[in-house]
PDB file of C-alpha atoms in Angstrom:
ATOM      1  CA  UNK A1150     -41.692 167.870  70.693  1.00 75.00           C
ATOM      2  CA  UNK A1151     -38.128 168.119  69.401  1.00 73.00           C
ATOM      3  CA  UNK A1152     -39.123 170.035  66.265  1.00 83.00           C
ATOM      4  CA  UNK A1153     -40.938 172.716  68.255  1.00 87.00           C
ATOM      5  CA  UNK A1154     -37.915 172.952  70.517  1.00 81.00           C
ATOM      6  CA  UNK A1155     -35.673 173.432  67.497  1.00 81.00           C
ATOM      7  CA  UNK A1156     -38.017 176.140  66.188  1.00 88.00           C
ATOM      8  CA  UNK A1157     -37.740 177.851  69.570  1.00 90.00           C
ATOM      9  CA  UNK A1158     -33.928 177.953  69.464  1.00 88.00           C
ATOM     10  CA  UNK A1159     -33.725 181.764  68.993  1.00 91.00           C
ATOM     11  CA  UNK A1160     -35.975 182.371  72.007  1.00 94.00           C
ATOM     12  CA  UNK A1161     -34.093 179.795  74.086  1.00 94.00           C
ATOM     13  CA  UNK A1162     -30.807 181.384  73.072  1.00 94.00           C
ATOM     14  CA  UNK A1163     -31.971 184.816  74.242  1.00 95.00           C
ATOM     15  CA  UNK A1164     -32.792 183.338  77.649  1.00 95.00           C
ATOM     16  CA  UNK A1165     -29.427 181.594  77.777  1.00 95.00           C
ATOM     17  CA  UNK A1166     -27.662 184.929  77.286  1.00 95.00           C
ATOM     18  CA  UNK A1167     -28.992 186.014  80.678  1.00 94.00           C
ATOM     19  CA  UNK A1168     -27.992 182.793  82.441  1.00 92.00           C
ATOM     20  CA  UNK A1169     -24.831 181.913  84.320  1.00 89.00           C
ATOM     21  CA  UNK A1170     -25.109 178.172  83.744  1.00 92.00           C
ATOM     22  CA  UNK A1171     -27.434 175.935  81.749  1.00 96.00           C
ATOM     23  CA  UNK A1172     -28.589 172.576  83.074  1.00 96.00           C
ATOM     24  CA  UNK A1173     -30.430 170.188  80.750  1.00 96.00           C
ATOM     25  CA  UNK A1174     -32.516 167.413  82.274  1.00 94.00           C
ATOM     26  CA  UNK A1175     -31.827 164.409  80.019  1.00 94.00           C
ATOM     27  CA  UNK A1176     -29.688 164.071  76.953  1.00 95.00           C
ATOM     28  CA  UNK A1177     -32.291 164.032  74.203  1.00 94.00           C
ATOM     29  CA  UNK A1178     -33.739 166.341  73.236  1.00 91.00           C
ATOM     30  CA  UNK A1179     -32.943 168.800  76.038  1.00 93.00           C
ATOM     31  CA  UNK A1180     -29.180 168.325  76.187  1.00 95.00           C
ATOM     32  CA  UNK A1181     -28.965 168.684  72.413  1.00 94.00           C
ATOM     33  CA  UNK A1182     -31.077 171.844  72.455  1.00 92.00           C
ATOM     34  CA  UNK A1183     -29.044 173.294  75.329  1.00 94.00           C
ATOM     35  CA  UNK A1184     -25.774 172.820  73.457  1.00 94.00           C
ATOM     36  CA  UNK A1185     -27.066 174.060  70.096  1.00 92.00           C
ATOM     37  CA  UNK A1186     -28.729 177.130  71.596  1.00 93.00           C
ATOM     38  CA  UNK A1187     -25.606 178.064  73.553  1.00 94.00           C
ATOM     39  CA  UNK A1188     -23.016 177.785  70.774  1.00 93.00           C
ATOM     40  CA  UNK A1189     -20.766 180.840  70.888  1.00 93.00           C
ATOM     41  CA  UNK A1190     -22.155 182.084  74.207  1.00 94.00           C
ATOM     42  CA  UNK A1191     -19.368 180.668  76.393  1.00 91.00           C
ATOM     43  CA  UNK A1192     -21.821 179.189  78.898  1.00 93.00           C
ATOM     44  CA  UNK A1193     -21.240 176.130  81.050  1.00 94.00           C
ATOM     45  CA  UNK A1194     -23.587 173.295  80.085  1.00 96.00           C
ATOM     46  CA  UNK A1195     -24.525 170.483  82.457  1.00 97.00           C
ATOM     47  CA  UNK A1196     -26.513 167.476  81.282  1.00 98.00           C
ATOM     48  CA  UNK A1197     -28.239 165.036  83.601  1.00 97.00           C
ATOM     49  CA  UNK A1198     -28.621 161.684  81.839  1.00 96.00           C
ATOM     50  CA  UNK A1199     -31.873 160.144  83.065  1.00 93.00           C
ATOM     51  CA  UNK A1200     -32.895 157.098  81.060  1.00 87.00           C
ATOM     52  CA  UNK A1201     -34.182 156.282  77.587  1.00 89.00           C
ATOM     53  CA  UNK A1202     -33.668 159.840  76.332  1.00 91.00           C
ATOM     54  CA  UNK A1203     -30.049 159.707  77.460  1.00 94.00           C
ATOM     55  CA  UNK A1204     -29.132 156.375  75.915  1.00 93.00           C
ATOM     56  CA  UNK A1205     -31.477 155.206  73.129  1.00 92.00           C
ATOM     57  CA  UNK A1206     -30.915 158.067  70.643  1.00 95.00           C
ATOM     58  CA  UNK A1207     -27.185 157.279  70.538  1.00 95.00           C
ATOM     59  CA  UNK A1208     -28.061 154.326  68.279  1.00 93.00           C
ATOM     60  CA  UNK A1209     -29.700 156.633  65.704  1.00 94.00           C
ATOM     61  CA  UNK A1210     -27.485 157.388  62.666  1.00 95.00           C
ATOM     62  CA  UNK A1211     -28.158 161.144  62.841  1.00 95.00           C
ATOM     63  CA  UNK A1212     -29.451 162.023  66.311  1.00 93.00           C
ATOM     64  CA  UNK A1213     -26.824 159.742  67.823  1.00 95.00           C
ATOM     65  CA  UNK A1214     -24.026 161.907  66.463  1.00 96.00           C
ATOM     66  CA  UNK A1215     -25.744 165.089  67.581  1.00 95.00           C
ATOM     67  CA  UNK A1216     -26.302 163.718  71.097  1.00 97.00           C
ATOM     68  CA  UNK A1217     -22.710 162.501  71.331  1.00 97.00           C
ATOM     69  CA  UNK A1218     -21.590 165.994  70.293  1.00 97.00           C
ATOM     70  CA  UNK A1219     -23.733 167.470  73.077  1.00 97.00           C
ATOM     71  CA  UNK A1220     -22.261 165.162  75.708  1.00 98.00           C
ATOM     72  CA  UNK A1221     -18.733 166.043  74.655  1.00 96.00           C
ATOM     73  CA  UNK A1222     -19.497 169.777  74.720  1.00 95.00           C
ATOM     74  CA  UNK A1223     -20.964 169.632  78.223  1.00 96.00           C
ATOM     75  CA  UNK A1224     -18.870 170.814  81.138  1.00 94.00           C
ATOM     76  CA  UNK A1225     -20.208 167.865  83.085  1.00 95.00           C
ATOM     77  CA  UNK A1226     -22.432 164.866  82.396  1.00 97.00           C
ATOM     78  CA  UNK A1227     -24.280 163.530  85.434  1.00 98.00           C
ATOM     79  CA  UNK A1228     -26.055 160.168  85.420  1.00 97.00           C
ATOM     80  CA  UNK A1229     -28.925 159.433  87.813  1.00 96.00           C
ATOM     81  CA  UNK A1230     -27.774 155.837  88.346  1.00 95.00           C
ATOM     82  CA  UNK A1231     -24.829 153.531  87.897  1.00 94.00           C
ATOM     83  CA  UNK A1232     -26.822 151.676  85.272  1.00 93.00           C
ATOM     84  CA  UNK A1233     -27.307 154.834  83.203  1.00 94.00           C
ATOM     85  CA  UNK A1234     -23.629 155.662  83.518  1.00 95.00           C
ATOM     86  CA  UNK A1235     -22.520 152.196  82.424  1.00 94.00           C
ATOM     87  CA  UNK A1236     -24.979 152.166  79.519  1.00 92.00           C
ATOM     88  CA  UNK A1237     -23.603 155.502  78.299  1.00 95.00           C
ATOM     89  CA  UNK A1238     -20.014 154.347  78.623  1.00 96.00           C
ATOM     90  CA  UNK A1239     -20.775 151.281  76.497  1.00 94.00           C
ATOM     91  CA  UNK A1240     -21.664 153.643  73.667  1.00 93.00           C
ATOM     92  CA  UNK A1241     -19.207 156.444  74.472  1.00 96.00           C
ATOM     93  CA  UNK A1242     -16.111 154.949  76.137  1.00 95.00           C
ATOM     94  CA  UNK A1243     -14.034 157.511  77.989  1.00 94.00           C
ATOM     95  CA  UNK A1244     -16.859 159.987  78.560  1.00 95.00           C
ATOM     96  CA  UNK A1245     -16.476 161.512  82.016  1.00 93.00           C
ATOM     97  CA  UNK A1246     -19.665 160.912  83.987  1.00 96.00           C
ATOM     98  CA  UNK A1247     -20.523 161.337  87.640  1.00 96.00           C
ATOM     99  CA  UNK A1248     -23.447 159.555  89.298  1.00 97.00           C
ATOM    100  CA  UNK A1249     -25.841 161.672  91.340  1.00 97.00           C
ATOM    101  CA  UNK A1250     -28.937 159.665  92.201  1.00 96.00           C
ATOM    102  CA  UNK A1251     -32.385 161.186  92.362  1.00 94.00           C
ATOM    103  CA  UNK A1252     -33.631 162.022  95.832  1.00 96.00           C
ATOM    104  CA  UNK A1253     -36.873 161.935  97.781  1.00 96.00           C
ATOM    105  CA  UNK A1254     -38.734 164.304 100.080  1.00 92.00           C
ATOM    106  CA  UNK A1255     -39.112 162.297 103.265  1.00 89.00           C
ATOM    107  CA  UNK A1256     -41.820 164.585 104.650  1.00 88.00           C
ATOM    108  CA  UNK A1257     -44.064 164.126 101.600  1.00 90.00           C
ATOM    109  CA  UNK A1258     -44.349 160.392 102.114  1.00 91.00           C
ATOM    110  CA  UNK A1259     -44.101 160.029 105.885  1.00 82.00           C
ATOM    111  CA  UNK A1260     -46.974 158.494 107.867  1.00 76.00           C
ATOM    112  CA  UNK A1261     -48.335 161.973 108.578  1.00 75.00           C
ATOM    113  CA  UNK A1262     -49.161 162.303 104.858  1.00 70.00           C
ATOM    114  CA  UNK A1263     -52.453 160.515 105.519  1.00 72.00           C
ATOM    115  CA  UNK A1264     -53.605 163.634 107.336  1.00 75.00           C
ATOM    116  CA  UNK A1265     -53.438 165.650 104.106  1.00 79.00           C
ATOM    117  CA  UNK A1266     -56.427 163.940 102.489  1.00 90.00           C
ATOM    118  CA  UNK A1267     -60.140 164.159 103.245  1.00 91.00           C
ATOM    119  CA  UNK A1268     -61.995 161.748 105.488  1.00 91.00           C
ATOM    120  CA  UNK A1269     -63.800 160.237 102.493  1.00 94.00           C
ATOM    121  CA  UNK A1270     -60.507 159.730 100.623  1.00 93.00           C
ATOM    122  CA  UNK A1271     -58.954 158.072 103.645  1.00 92.00           C
ATOM    123  CA  UNK A1272     -61.951 155.765 103.944  1.00 94.00           C
ATOM    124  CA  UNK A1273     -61.585 154.905 100.238  1.00 95.00           C
ATOM    125  CA  UNK A1274     -58.052 153.728 100.983  1.00 95.00           C
ATOM    126  CA  UNK A1275     -58.791 151.955 104.264  1.00 95.00           C
ATOM    127  CA  UNK A1276     -61.409 149.653 102.712  1.00 96.00           C
ATOM    128  CA  UNK A1277     -58.685 148.330 100.406  1.00 96.00           C
ATOM    129  CA  UNK A1278     -56.396 147.192 103.211  1.00 96.00           C
ATOM    130  CA  UNK A1279     -54.370 145.064 103.378  1.00 96.00           C
ATOM    131  CA  UNK A1280     -52.743 145.684 100.008  1.00 97.00           C
ATOM    132  CA  UNK A1281     -49.431 145.790  98.209  1.00 98.00           C
ATOM    133  CA  UNK A1282     -48.798 148.846  96.051  1.00 98.00           C
ATOM    134  CA  UNK A1283     -47.419 149.312  92.533  1.00 97.00           C
ATOM    135  CA  UNK A1284     -46.908 152.712  90.913  1.00 97.00           C
ATOM    136  CA  UNK A1285     -45.964 153.172  87.277  1.00 94.00           C
ATOM    137  CA  UNK A1286     -47.038 154.077  83.772  1.00 90.00           C
ATOM    138  CA  UNK A1287     -48.383 151.340  81.449  1.00 87.00           C
ATOM    139  CA  UNK A1288     -45.089 151.189  79.564  1.00 89.00           C
ATOM    140  CA  UNK A1289     -43.792 147.634  79.065  1.00 90.00           C
ATOM    141  CA  UNK A1290     -40.551 148.428  80.909  1.00 92.00           C
ATOM    142  CA  UNK A1291     -42.486 148.849  84.175  1.00 94.00           C
ATOM    143  CA  UNK A1292     -42.983 145.086  84.200  1.00 95.00           C
ATOM    144  CA  UNK A1293     -46.675 144.782  85.066  1.00 95.00           C
ATOM    145  CA  UNK A1294     -46.881 141.755  82.789  1.00 94.00           C
ATOM    146  CA  UNK A1295     -44.613 140.040  85.334  1.00 96.00           C
ATOM    147  CA  UNK A1296     -45.612 141.697  88.625  1.00 97.00           C
ATOM    148  CA  UNK A1297     -49.299 140.815  88.172  1.00 96.00           C
ATOM    149  CA  UNK A1298     -48.512 137.088  87.752  1.00 96.00           C
ATOM    150  CA  UNK A1299     -46.253 137.433  90.814  1.00 97.00           C
ATOM    151  CA  UNK A1300     -49.181 138.785  92.812  1.00 97.00           C
ATOM    152  CA  UNK A1301     -51.424 136.033  91.426  1.00 95.00           C
ATOM    153  CA  UNK A1302     -48.937 133.392  92.578  1.00 94.00           C
ATOM    154  CA  UNK A1303     -48.642 135.044  95.993  1.00 95.00           C
ATOM    155  CA  UNK A1304     -52.380 135.018  96.707  1.00 93.00           C
ATOM    156  CA  UNK A1305     -52.883 131.678  94.956  1.00 88.00           C
ATOM    157  CA  UNK A1306     -51.334 130.028  98.008  1.00 73.00           C
ATOM    158  CA  UNK A1307     -52.840 132.491 100.473  1.00 63.00           C
ATOM    159  CA  UNK A1308     -54.611 129.787 102.493  1.00 65.00           C
ATOM    160  CA  UNK A1309     -51.223 128.719 103.812  1.00 65.00           C
ATOM    161  CA  UNK A1310     -50.664 132.107 105.446  1.00 77.00           C
ATOM    162  CA  UNK A1311     -53.468 133.894 107.273  1.00 76.00           C
ATOM    163  CA  UNK A1312     -51.842 137.263 106.616  1.00 79.00           C
ATOM    164  CA  UNK A1313     -52.216 136.792 102.851  1.00 89.00           C
ATOM    165  CA  UNK A1314     -55.832 135.613 102.697  1.00 88.00           C
ATOM    166  CA  UNK A1315     -57.386 139.042 102.153  1.00 91.00           C
ATOM    167  CA  UNK A1316     -54.392 140.687 100.488  1.00 95.00           C
ATOM    168  CA  UNK A1317     -55.143 142.977  97.553  1.00 96.00           C
ATOM    169  CA  UNK A1318     -53.025 144.842  95.020  1.00 97.00           C
ATOM    170  CA  UNK A1319     -53.411 148.561  94.310  1.00 97.00           C
ATOM    171  CA  UNK A1320     -51.963 149.885  91.056  1.00 96.00           C
ATOM    172  CA  UNK A1321     -51.483 153.599  90.413  1.00 96.00           C
ATOM    173  CA  UNK A1322     -51.136 154.082  86.674  1.00 93.00           C
ATOM    174  CA  UNK A1323     -53.281 154.072  83.573  1.00 88.00           C
ATOM    175  CA  UNK A1324     -53.116 150.284  83.128  1.00 85.00           C
ATOM    176  CA  UNK A1325     -56.858 149.619  83.081  1.00 74.00           C
ATOM    177  CA  UNK A1326     -56.803 148.734  79.382  1.00 78.00           C
ATOM    178  CA  UNK A1327     -54.874 146.724  76.815  1.00 83.00           C
ATOM    179  CA  UNK A1328     -52.604 143.789  77.615  1.00 90.00           C
ATOM    180  CA  UNK A1329     -52.361 144.533  81.317  1.00 90.00           C
ATOM    181  CA  UNK A1330     -56.118 144.749  81.767  1.00 89.00           C
ATOM    182  CA  UNK A1331     -56.596 141.496  79.861  1.00 91.00           C
ATOM    183  CA  UNK A1332     -53.984 139.818  82.048  1.00 92.00           C
ATOM    184  CA  UNK A1333     -55.862 140.878  85.174  1.00 92.00           C
ATOM    185  CA  UNK A1334     -59.077 139.399  83.785  1.00 92.00           C
ATOM    186  CA  UNK A1335     -57.379 136.221  82.565  1.00 91.00           C
ATOM    187  CA  UNK A1336     -55.887 135.642  86.004  1.00 91.00           C
ATOM    188  CA  UNK A1337     -59.266 136.240  87.660  1.00 91.00           C
ATOM    189  CA  UNK A1338     -57.866 139.128  89.709  1.00 93.00           C
ATOM    190  CA  UNK A1339     -60.455 141.818  88.952  1.00 92.00           C
ATOM    191  CA  UNK A1340     -61.764 141.558  92.541  1.00 93.00           C
ATOM    192  CA  UNK A1341     -58.256 141.597  93.988  1.00 95.00           C
ATOM    193  CA  UNK A1342     -56.663 144.433  91.999  1.00 96.00           C
ATOM    194  CA  UNK A1343     -57.774 148.060  92.220  1.00 96.00           C
ATOM    195  CA  UNK A1344     -56.478 150.505  89.616  1.00 94.00           C
ATOM    196  CA  UNK A1345     -56.230 154.277  90.081  1.00 95.00           C
ATOM    197  CA  UNK A1346     -55.318 155.758  86.673  1.00 92.00           C
ATOM    198  CA  UNK A1347     -54.592 159.199  88.133  1.00 91.00           C
ATOM    199  CA  UNK A1348     -54.401 160.431  91.715  1.00 94.00           C
ATOM    200  CA  UNK A1349     -53.398 163.611  93.506  1.00 93.00           C
ATOM    201  CA  UNK A1350     -50.018 163.816  95.213  1.00 92.00           C
ATOM    202  CA  UNK A1351     -51.540 163.713  98.747  1.00 92.00           C
ATOM    203  CA  UNK A1352     -53.686 160.698  97.818  1.00 95.00           C
ATOM    204  CA  UNK A1353     -50.640 158.904  96.379  1.00 95.00           C
ATOM    205  CA  UNK A1354     -48.664 159.609  99.547  1.00 95.00           C
ATOM    206  CA  UNK A1355     -51.509 158.201 101.633  1.00 94.00           C
ATOM    207  CA  UNK A1356     -51.607 155.069  99.463  1.00 96.00           C
ATOM    208  CA  UNK A1357     -47.928 154.533 100.173  1.00 96.00           C
ATOM    209  CA  UNK A1358     -48.456 155.054 103.896  1.00 94.00           C
ATOM    210  CA  UNK A1359     -51.262 152.506 104.200  1.00 95.00           C
ATOM    211  CA  UNK A1360     -49.671 149.791 102.018  1.00 97.00           C
ATOM    212  CA  UNK A1361     -48.020 146.627 103.321  1.00 97.00           C
ATOM    213  CA  UNK A1362     -45.283 146.404 100.699  1.00 98.00           C
ATOM    214  CA  UNK A1363     -44.199 147.973  97.403  1.00 98.00           C
ATOM    215  CA  UNK A1364     -43.775 145.914  94.226  1.00 98.00           C
ATOM    216  CA  UNK A1365     -42.524 146.898  90.787  1.00 97.00           C
ATOM    217  CA  UNK A1366     -40.596 144.736  88.324  1.00 97.00           C
ATOM    218  CA  UNK A1367     -38.936 147.077  85.801  1.00 95.00           C
ATOM    219  CA  UNK A1368     -36.843 145.642  83.010  1.00 93.00           C
ATOM    220  CA  UNK A1369     -35.217 147.072  79.920  1.00 88.00           C
ATOM    221  CA  UNK A1370     -37.116 146.702  76.642  1.00 88.00           C
ATOM    222  CA  UNK A1371     -34.750 147.396  73.771  1.00 82.00           C
ATOM    223  CA  UNK A1372     -33.842 151.072  73.884  1.00 80.00           C
ATOM    224  CA  UNK A1373     -36.508 151.835  76.486  1.00 85.00           C
ATOM    225  CA  UNK A1374     -34.777 151.552  79.860  1.00 86.00           C
ATOM    226  CA  UNK A1375     -35.537 152.222  83.504  1.00 89.00           C
ATOM    227  CA  UNK A1376     -33.032 154.918  84.380  1.00 91.00           C
ATOM    228  CA  UNK A1377     -33.597 154.958  88.121  1.00 92.00           C
ATOM    229  CA  UNK A1378     -36.886 154.078  89.821  1.00 91.00           C
ATOM    230  CA  UNK A1379     -37.963 157.051  91.917  1.00 95.00           C
ATOM    231  CA  UNK A1380     -41.091 155.222  93.105  1.00 96.00           C
ATOM    232  CA  UNK A1381     -38.879 152.848  95.101  1.00 97.00           C
ATOM    233  CA  UNK A1382     -37.531 155.833  97.033  1.00 96.00           C
ATOM    234  CA  UNK A1383     -41.040 157.176  97.603  1.00 96.00           C
ATOM    235  CA  UNK A1384     -42.020 153.791  99.020  1.00 97.00           C
ATOM    236  CA  UNK A1385     -38.908 153.806 101.189  1.00 97.00           C
ATOM    237  CA  UNK A1386     -39.811 157.219 102.590  1.00 96.00           C
ATOM    238  CA  UNK A1387     -43.145 155.723 103.685  1.00 95.00           C
ATOM    239  CA  UNK A1388     -41.304 152.918 105.469  1.00 96.00           C
ATOM    240  CA  UNK A1389     -42.358 150.184 103.034  1.00 97.00           C
ATOM    241  CA  UNK A1390     -40.310 147.064 102.348  1.00 98.00           C
ATOM    242  CA  UNK A1391     -39.850 146.767  98.584  1.00 98.00           C
ATOM    243  CA  UNK A1392     -39.505 144.060  95.948  1.00 98.00           C
ATOM    244  CA  UNK A1393     -37.941 145.010  92.618  1.00 97.00           C
ATOM    245  CA  UNK A1394     -35.679 143.709  89.874  1.00 97.00           C
ATOM    246  CA  UNK A1395     -31.980 143.834  89.128  1.00 95.00           C
ATOM    247  CA  UNK A1396     -30.305 145.046  85.974  1.00 91.00           C
ATOM    248  CA  UNK A1397     -31.700 148.574  85.683  1.00 88.00           C
ATOM    249  CA  UNK A1398     -31.472 151.933  87.421  1.00 87.00           C
ATOM    250  CA  UNK A1399     -33.621 150.465  90.180  1.00 89.00           C
ATOM    251  CA  UNK A1400     -30.429 148.885  91.535  1.00 93.00           C
ATOM    252  CA  UNK A1401     -29.521 152.313  92.952  1.00 95.00           C
ATOM    253  CA  UNK A1402     -32.987 152.923  94.423  1.00 95.00           C
ATOM    254  CA  UNK A1403     -33.215 149.703  96.452  1.00 97.00           C
ATOM    255  CA  UNK A1404     -30.885 148.375  99.116  1.00 96.00           C
ATOM    256  CA  UNK A1405     -30.983 144.664  98.331  1.00 97.00           C
ATOM    257  CA  UNK A1406     -31.154 142.839 101.646  1.00 97.00           C
ATOM    258  CA  UNK A1407     -31.365 146.161 103.527  1.00 97.00           C
ATOM    259  CA  UNK A1408     -34.821 147.506 102.739  1.00 98.00           C
ATOM    260  CA  UNK A1409     -36.081 144.899 100.300  1.00 98.00           C
ATOM    261  CA  UNK A1410     -35.290 142.154  97.841  1.00 98.00           C
ATOM    262  CA  UNK A1411     -34.245 142.378  94.197  1.00 97.00           C
ATOM    263  CA  UNK A1412     -35.010 139.467  91.897  1.00 97.00           C
ATOM    264  CA  UNK A1413     -34.078 138.794  88.290  1.00 96.00           C
ATOM    265  CA  UNK A1414     -36.091 140.590  85.580  1.00 95.00           C
ATOM    266  CA  UNK A1415     -39.248 138.724  84.490  1.00 95.00           C
ATOM    267  CA  UNK A1416     -38.938 136.362  87.480  1.00 97.00           C
ATOM    268  CA  UNK A1417     -42.549 136.359  88.678  1.00 97.00           C
ATOM    269  CA  UNK A1418     -42.026 133.264  90.824  1.00 97.00           C
ATOM    270  CA  UNK A1419     -39.001 134.833  92.507  1.00 98.00           C
ATOM    271  CA  UNK A1420     -40.931 138.034  93.214  1.00 98.00           C
ATOM    272  CA  UNK A1421     -43.839 136.063  94.694  1.00 97.00           C
ATOM    273  CA  UNK A1422     -41.431 134.168  96.925  1.00 96.00           C
ATOM    274  CA  UNK A1423     -39.743 137.412  98.022  1.00 98.00           C
ATOM    275  CA  UNK A1424     -43.089 139.027  98.889  1.00 97.00           C
ATOM    276  CA  UNK A1425     -44.247 135.954 100.814  1.00 96.00           C
ATOM    277  CA  UNK A1426     -40.993 135.873 102.746  1.00 96.00           C
ATOM    278  CA  UNK A1427     -41.258 139.538 103.755  1.00 97.00           C
ATOM    279  CA  UNK A1428     -44.959 139.541 104.581  1.00 96.00           C
ATOM    280  CA  UNK A1429     -44.867 136.388 106.714  1.00 94.00           C
ATOM    281  CA  UNK A1430     -41.680 137.150 108.665  1.00 96.00           C
ATOM    282  CA  UNK A1431     -42.378 139.911 111.182  1.00 96.00           C
ATOM    283  CA  UNK A1432     -38.725 140.351 112.115  1.00 98.00           C
ATOM    284  CA  UNK A1433     -37.603 140.674 108.490  1.00 98.00           C
ATOM    285  CA  UNK A1434     -40.508 143.000 107.741  1.00 98.00           C
ATOM    286  CA  UNK A1435     -39.505 145.321 110.585  1.00 98.00           C
ATOM    287  CA  UNK A1436     -35.853 145.240 109.495  1.00 98.00           C
ATOM    288  CA  UNK A1437     -36.742 146.224 105.922  1.00 98.00           C
ATOM    289  CA  UNK A1438     -39.178 148.895 107.095  1.00 97.00           C
ATOM    290  CA  UNK A1439     -36.481 150.547 109.202  1.00 97.00           C
ATOM    291  CA  UNK A1440     -34.011 150.123 106.370  1.00 98.00           C
ATOM    292  CA  UNK A1441     -36.346 151.933 103.985  1.00 97.00           C
ATOM    293  CA  UNK A1442     -36.601 155.005 106.186  1.00 96.00           C
ATOM    294  CA  UNK A1443     -32.826 155.037 106.681  1.00 97.00           C
ATOM    295  CA  UNK A1444     -32.295 154.787 102.911  1.00 97.00           C
ATOM    296  CA  UNK A1445     -34.726 157.645 102.254  1.00 95.00           C
ATOM    297  CA  UNK A1446     -32.908 159.833 104.775  1.00 95.00           C
ATOM    298  CA  UNK A1447     -29.568 159.159 103.080  1.00 95.00           C
ATOM    299  CA  UNK A1448     -31.041 159.973  99.671  1.00 95.00           C
ATOM    300  CA  UNK A1449     -32.906 163.185 100.401  1.00 94.00           C
ATOM    301  CA  UNK A1450     -33.396 165.859  97.758  1.00 94.00           C
ATOM    302  CA  UNK A1451     -31.520 168.267 100.008  1.00 94.00           C
ATOM    303  CA  UNK A1452     -28.360 166.169  99.688  1.00 94.00           C
ATOM    304  CA  UNK A1453     -28.851 165.947  95.924  1.00 95.00           C
ATOM    305  CA  UNK A1454     -29.192 169.728  95.684  1.00 95.00           C
ATOM    306  CA  UNK A1455     -26.056 170.230  97.759  1.00 95.00           C
ATOM    307  CA  UNK A1456     -24.062 167.992  95.427  1.00 96.00           C
ATOM    308  CA  UNK A1457     -25.321 169.829  92.361  1.00 95.00           C
ATOM    309  CA  UNK A1458     -24.240 173.160  93.817  1.00 94.00           C
ATOM    310  CA  UNK A1459     -20.810 171.672  94.499  1.00 95.00           C
ATOM    311  CA  UNK A1460     -20.626 170.595  90.854  1.00 95.00           C
ATOM    312  CA  UNK A1461     -21.663 174.057  89.654  1.00 93.00           C
ATOM    313  CA  UNK A1462     -19.030 175.662  91.873  1.00 92.00           C
ATOM    314  CA  UNK A1463     -16.318 173.390  90.457  1.00 91.00           C
ATOM    315  CA  UNK A1464     -16.848 175.029  87.071  1.00 86.00           C
ATOM    316  CA  UNK A1465     -18.222 178.458  88.059  1.00 76.00           C
ATOM    317  CA  UNK A1466     -16.520 179.380  91.355  1.00 61.00           C
ATOM    318  CA  UNK A1467     -18.172 182.801  91.444  1.00 59.00           C
ATOM    319  CA  UNK A1468     -21.736 181.414  91.156  1.00 45.00           C
ATOM    320  CA  UNK A1469     -24.081 181.702  94.129  1.00 47.00           C
TER     321      UNK A1469
END
């Protein structure tokens, strides 16, 4: 809550006095609070621009000016994707921004992750196989209103491909209500789609490990944008081929043609075709599976951390 954060400025400021550097995760409200609370303290401020909170408020007549002030006061602005960087530059031409993508913990989502859940939980997952997996909140920008029709189209022609006959879809996210739930019912997919509103981290990792493919179709809805798409990296760490959409931060989280296929936003037919192509071509499937693991290794959290320390040292050489 931005107002509670503003009320806490004196307390935040006292903490800042004891800090060497201050790093705000997203522009609004945290970057704004970081800059306001540090005025006069001569502290280096770093702001990581993530997504909607980094871009959308710039259009506001008041908060936009405050956020722009915060970006200009920062020692460094870091964007988590090329898309986020470009979107910021459209609104603030000339702002110096470096891209440092999010990372993934390969060990958390490797095949051994299945061993971290109970026997009953593993059985709960195994009875769902084979399935494709989608992970995301019920926000419109996650694209479930397009990925569910894509799945419907995929299994609608399942009789042509034996591998698709019993295919299911598992969704992790609180989508079992509203428009998305009604779409599932309207498409007659209630027996084909299983929804887990909330799961533990080990259970989620196991779901990734046992899936056949990962699908999510994010798209930008007005000021609400997909800044990166960390779930694509989690799927990659589990060795899953992925199908996603272009034109958002997900572009940096998927190697198009290397570990999966990107289609145009809202293109349910294109996504269905991409999934069918991957699932029915063993050679392509294996190529994308290997490509996913290679991508996850290149984009580890350890490498992200190392780059952040390099950035800190550029501005605070004596920091440790």
